[in-house]
């Protein structure tokens, strides 16, 4: 049995779908089973990574785990999950981490939280694989409202170019690793992978691709970081997370975010999906 945490989010749900398509038995961990809307083939369990006493039941009979946690307490969640996994005899953890964990200069919240989470997993003694994406193509979903209502993409850091990845490719990588019958010989044990999409794009270039896919002209308008932060607060994001997200977004101006990494292709045997592919698949959200 493979346990997927964060299974109701964008990446976790994609991992669930990919594992099911590969014929793997899947259990999904959620705090809200009633609204999880997961496929019938999934064994849905109610547990909370922040409530360690709920974890042993969720991990019973689990052999491998896709570990995705989110928010300011994610390092504590990772530690709780790693401890419960060790007690349950889990043989491999694939953790969704962050692209800047190895950079000692990355002292802003999100890489700091993930660095501590990775440390907890390594300390558990369970074989692991860290998958570290830079940015998700699905972050463009935040633009859907103003694309629909104003034909405009508002985003800060217009000079930055990110080689963002389609979450479906993260799921494909995780599924390849988690369904590997002979993990010790697969080369994925205790490895770290940097995941990117096929090309770095600025928000203006993404806007052009969206225009092409939607068949109507869209405009890119650069916002200030302060305006972008206010938009997050209006969206219901709290202060801590808004600051963490803005610090992360500012790294769009740094050169490493535009680097294309070969890991998706090396692991899955095919090139990563383009932003054009992603936009075509999510076209309906922007109409
Ligand atoms: N967006 C990016 O560009 C990017 C890039 C690199 C890495 N990441 C990492 O990717 C992860 C986020 O992935 P995602 O967007 O797929 O996940 P998500 O939608 O933010 O969250 C996945 C699930 O985790 C649970 N959850 C969310 N916030 C929580 C909190 N504060 N406390 C407890 N549970 C919480 C929820 O599940 P239930 O309600 O069902 O329990 C949620 O559906 C984070 O670790 C982030 O640092 C993101």
CSV table of C-alpha atoms in Angstrom, one decimal, residues 45-276:
chain,number,residue,atom,x,y,z
A,45,UNK,CA,-8.2,7.9,5.8
A,46,UNK,CA,-8.9,10.8,8.1
A,47,UNK,CA,-5.7,11.9,9.8
A,48,UNK,CA,-3.8,15.1,10.5
A,49,UNK,CA,0.0,15.4,10.2
A,50,UNK,CA,-0.3,18.0,13.1
A,51,UNK,CA,-2.0,15.4,15.3
A,52,UNK,CA,0.6,12.6,15.8
A,53,UNK,CA,-1.9,10.4,17.6
A,54,UNK,CA,-4.0,10.1,14.3
A,55,UNK,CA,-1.0,8.8,12.3
A,56,UNK,CA,-0.5,5.2,13.3
A,57,UNK,CA,-3.9,4.1,12.0
A,58,UNK,CA,-3.2,5.9,8.7
A,59,UNK,CA,0.1,4.2,8.3
A,60,UNK,CA,-0.9,0.7,9.2
A,61,UNK,CA,0.0,-1.7,6.4
A,62,UNK,CA,1.7,1.1,4.4
A,63,UNK,CA,4.9,0.2,2.6
A,64,UNK,CA,5.8,3.4,0.7
A,65,UNK,CA,4.8,7.0,1.1
A,66,UNK,CA,4.5,10.1,-1.0
A,67,UNK,CA,5.0,12.9,1.6
A,68,UNK,CA,3.6,16.3,0.8
A,69,UNK,CA,3.0,18.8,3.6
A,70,UNK,CA,2.3,22.5,3.4
A,71,UNK,CA,2.2,25.6,5.5
A,72,UNK,CA,4.4,27.1,8.3
A,73,UNK,CA,4.4,23.9,10.4
A,74,UNK,CA,5.4,21.6,7.5
A,75,UNK,CA,8.7,20.6,9.2
A,76,UNK,CA,6.9,19.4,12.3
A,77,UNK,CA,4.4,17.6,10.1
A,78,UNK,CA,7.3,15.9,8.2
A,79,UNK,CA,8.9,14.9,11.5
A,80,UNK,CA,5.5,13.4,12.8
A,81,UNK,CA,5.0,11.5,9.6
A,82,UNK,CA,8.6,10.2,9.5
A,83,UNK,CA,8.3,9.0,13.0
A,84,UNK,CA,5.0,7.2,12.5
A,85,UNK,CA,6.3,5.8,9.2
A,86,UNK,CA,9.4,4.4,11.0
A,87,UNK,CA,7.1,2.8,13.6
A,88,UNK,CA,4.9,1.3,10.9
A,89,UNK,CA,7.9,-0.2,8.9
A,90,UNK,CA,7.6,2.0,5.8
A,91,UNK,CA,10.4,1.2,3.4
A,92,UNK,CA,10.6,4.3,1.3
A,93,UNK,CA,9.6,8.0,1.5
A,94,UNK,CA,9.4,10.3,-1.5
A,95,UNK,CA,9.2,13.9,-0.1
A,96,UNK,CA,8.0,16.9,-2.2
A,97,UNK,CA,10.5,19.5,-1.2
A,98,UNK,CA,11.7,22.8,-2.5
A,99,UNK,CA,14.3,23.7,-5.2
A,100,UNK,CA,16.4,25.9,-3.0
A,101,UNK,CA,17.0,23.6,0.0
A,102,UNK,CA,20.7,23.1,-0.8
A,103,UNK,CA,21.4,26.8,-1.1
A,104,UNK,CA,22.7,28.1,2.3
A,105,UNK,CA,21.8,31.6,1.2
A,106,UNK,CA,18.1,30.6,1.0
A,107,UNK,CA,17.1,31.6,4.5
A,108,UNK,CA,13.6,32.7,3.7
A,109,UNK,CA,10.7,30.6,5.2
A,110,UNK,CA,9.8,28.0,2.6
A,111,UNK,CA,13.2,26.5,1.9
A,112,UNK,CA,14.0,26.8,5.6
A,113,UNK,CA,10.9,24.8,6.5
A,114,UNK,CA,11.6,22.1,3.8
A,115,UNK,CA,15.3,21.9,4.9
A,116,UNK,CA,14.1,21.0,8.4
A,117,UNK,CA,11.5,18.6,7.0
A,118,UNK,CA,14.1,16.8,4.9
A,119,UNK,CA,16.4,16.6,8.0
A,120,UNK,CA,13.7,14.8,9.9
A,121,UNK,CA,13.1,12.3,7.1
A,122,UNK,CA,16.8,11.5,6.8
A,123,UNK,CA,17.0,11.1,10.6
A,124,UNK,CA,14.2,8.5,10.5
A,125,UNK,CA,16.5,5.9,9.0
A,126,UNK,CA,13.9,5.2,6.3
A,127,UNK,CA,15.3,5.2,2.7
A,128,UNK,CA,14.2,8.4,1.0
A,129,UNK,CA,14.1,10.4,-2.3
A,130,UNK,CA,13.7,14.2,-2.3
A,131,UNK,CA,12.0,15.7,-5.3
A,132,UNK,CA,12.6,19.4,-5.4
A,133,UNK,CA,10.6,21.4,-7.9
A,134,UNK,CA,11.3,25.2,-8.5
A,135,UNK,CA,7.8,26.5,-9.4
A,136,UNK,CA,4.5,24.9,-10.5
A,137,UNK,CA,2.9,25.8,-13.8
A,138,UNK,CA,-0.4,25.6,-11.8
A,139,UNK,CA,0.5,28.8,-10.0
A,140,UNK,CA,-1.0,30.4,-13.1
A,141,UNK,CA,-4.4,29.3,-11.8
A,142,UNK,CA,-4.2,32.4,-9.6
A,143,UNK,CA,-4.5,34.5,-12.8
A,144,UNK,CA,-7.8,32.9,-13.8
A,145,UNK,CA,-10.2,35.4,-12.3
A,146,UNK,CA,-8.6,38.5,-14.0
A,147,UNK,CA,-8.1,36.6,-17.2
A,148,UNK,CA,-11.8,35.8,-17.2
A,149,UNK,CA,-13.0,39.3,-16.2
A,150,UNK,CA,-10.3,41.7,-17.5
A,151,UNK,CA,-8.3,39.7,-20.1
A,152,UNK,CA,-5.3,40.6,-18.0
A,153,UNK,CA,-2.6,38.7,-16.1
A,154,UNK,CA,-1.3,40.7,-13.1
A,155,UNK,CA,2.0,39.4,-11.6
A,156,UNK,CA,5.1,40.8,-10.0
A,157,UNK,CA,8.8,40.3,-11.0
A,158,UNK,CA,8.2,40.6,-14.8
A,159,UNK,CA,11.9,40.3,-15.6
A,160,UNK,CA,12.1,36.9,-13.9
A,161,UNK,CA,11.9,33.7,-15.9
A,162,UNK,CA,11.1,30.4,-14.2
A,163,UNK,CA,11.4,26.9,-15.7
A,164,UNK,CA,8.2,25.9,-13.9
A,165,UNK,CA,7.0,22.3,-14.0
A,166,UNK,CA,3.6,20.8,-14.7
A,167,UNK,CA,2.4,19.0,-11.5
A,168,UNK,CA,1.6,16.0,-13.7
A,169,UNK,CA,5.3,15.6,-14.3
A,170,UNK,CA,6.0,15.7,-10.5
A,171,UNK,CA,3.4,12.9,-10.2
A,172,UNK,CA,5.0,10.9,-13.0
A,173,UNK,CA,8.4,11.1,-11.3
A,174,UNK,CA,7.0,10.2,-7.9
A,175,UNK,CA,5.0,7.3,-9.4
A,176,UNK,CA,8.0,5.9,-11.3
A,177,UNK,CA,10.0,5.9,-8.1
A,178,UNK,CA,7.3,4.6,-5.8
A,179,UNK,CA,6.3,1.7,-8.1
A,180,UNK,CA,9.9,0.6,-8.6
A,181,UNK,CA,9.9,-3.1,-7.7
A,182,UNK,CA,13.6,-3.2,-6.8
A,183,UNK,CA,14.2,0.1,-5.1
A,184,UNK,CA,17.7,-0.7,-3.8
A,185,UNK,CA,18.9,-1.3,-7.3
A,186,UNK,CA,16.9,1.4,-9.0
A,187,UNK,CA,19.3,4.2,-8.1
A,188,UNK,CA,16.5,6.4,-6.6
A,189,UNK,CA,17.3,5.5,-3.0
A,190,UNK,CA,18.7,8.4,-1.0
A,191,UNK,CA,18.8,10.6,-4.0
A,192,UNK,CA,17.7,14.2,-4.6
A,193,UNK,CA,16.2,15.4,-7.8
A,194,UNK,CA,15.7,18.9,-9.1
A,195,UNK,CA,12.6,19.1,-11.2
A,196,UNK,CA,11.9,21.7,-13.8
A,197,UNK,CA,9.8,22.2,-16.9
A,198,UNK,CA,11.3,22.3,-20.4
A,199,UNK,CA,11.9,26.1,-20.7
A,200,UNK,CA,12.1,29.2,-18.6
A,201,UNK,CA,9.3,31.6,-19.1
A,202,UNK,CA,8.5,35.1,-17.9
A,203,UNK,CA,4.9,36.1,-16.9
A,204,UNK,CA,4.6,38.0,-20.2
A,205,UNK,CA,5.7,34.9,-22.2
A,206,UNK,CA,3.2,32.8,-20.2
A,207,UNK,CA,0.5,35.4,-21.0
A,208,UNK,CA,1.3,35.1,-24.7
A,209,UNK,CA,0.9,31.3,-24.6
A,210,UNK,CA,-2.4,31.6,-22.7
A,211,UNK,CA,-3.6,34.1,-25.3
A,212,UNK,CA,-2.7,31.6,-28.0
A,213,UNK,CA,-4.5,28.7,-26.3
A,214,UNK,CA,-7.6,30.8,-25.5
A,215,UNK,CA,-7.7,32.4,-28.9
A,216,UNK,CA,-8.1,35.9,-27.6
A,217,UNK,CA,-5.7,38.7,-26.8
A,218,UNK,CA,-4.5,39.0,-23.1
A,219,UNK,CA,-2.4,41.7,-21.6
A,220,UNK,CA,0.3,41.3,-19.0
A,221,UNK,CA,0.5,44.0,-16.3
A,222,UNK,CA,3.4,44.0,-13.9
A,223,UNK,CA,2.3,44.6,-10.3
A,224,UNK,CA,4.5,45.7,-7.4
A,225,UNK,CA,5.4,43.1,-4.7
A,226,UNK,CA,3.3,45.1,-2.2
A,227,UNK,CA,0.3,44.9,-4.6
A,228,UNK,CA,0.9,41.2,-5.1
A,229,UNK,CA,1.1,40.6,-1.3
A,230,UNK,CA,-2.2,42.5,-0.8
A,231,UNK,CA,-3.8,40.3,-3.5
A,232,UNK,CA,-2.7,37.2,-1.5
A,233,UNK,CA,-4.3,38.6,1.7
A,234,UNK,CA,-7.5,39.4,-0.1
A,235,UNK,CA,-7.4,35.8,-1.3
A,236,UNK,CA,-7.5,34.6,2.3
A,237,UNK,CA,-3.8,33.8,2.7
A,238,UNK,CA,-2.6,34.7,6.2
A,239,UNK,CA,0.3,37.1,7.0
A,240,UNK,CA,2.9,34.5,7.6
A,241,UNK,CA,2.2,32.6,4.4
A,242,UNK,CA,1.9,35.8,2.4
A,243,UNK,CA,5.4,36.9,3.5
A,244,UNK,CA,6.8,33.4,2.8
A,245,UNK,CA,5.2,33.3,-0.7
A,246,UNK,CA,6.4,36.8,-1.6
A,247,UNK,CA,10.0,35.9,-0.5
A,248,UNK,CA,9.8,32.9,-2.7
A,249,UNK,CA,8.4,34.8,-5.7
A,250,UNK,CA,11.2,37.3,-5.5
A,251,UNK,CA,13.6,34.5,-6.4
A,252,UNK,CA,12.1,34.6,-9.9
A,253,UNK,CA,14.7,37.3,-10.5
A,254,UNK,CA,17.6,35.0,-9.7
A,255,UNK,CA,19.4,33.0,-12.5
A,256,UNK,CA,18.9,29.5,-10.9
A,257,UNK,CA,15.1,29.6,-11.4
A,258,UNK,CA,15.6,29.6,-15.2
A,259,UNK,CA,17.8,26.5,-15.3
A,260,UNK,CA,16.3,23.5,-17.1
A,261,UNK,CA,17.1,20.3,-15.3
A,262,UNK,CA,17.3,16.8,-17.0
A,263,UNK,CA,15.8,14.8,-14.1
A,264,UNK,CA,12.2,14.5,-15.3
A,265,UNK,CA,13.3,13.0,-18.6
A,266,UNK,CA,16.0,10.8,-17.0
A,267,UNK,CA,13.5,9.3,-14.5
A,268,UNK,CA,10.3,9.0,-16.7
A,269,UNK,CA,12.0,8.5,-20.1
A,270,UNK,CA,10.1,11.4,-21.7
A,271,UNK,CA,10.5,15.2,-21.9
A,272,UNK,CA,8.7,17.4,-19.4
A,273,UNK,CA,5.4,18.9,-20.5
A,274,UNK,CA,5.3,22.4,-21.8
A,275,UNK,CA,3.3,25.4,-20.5
A,276,UNK,CA,1.4,25.2,-23.7
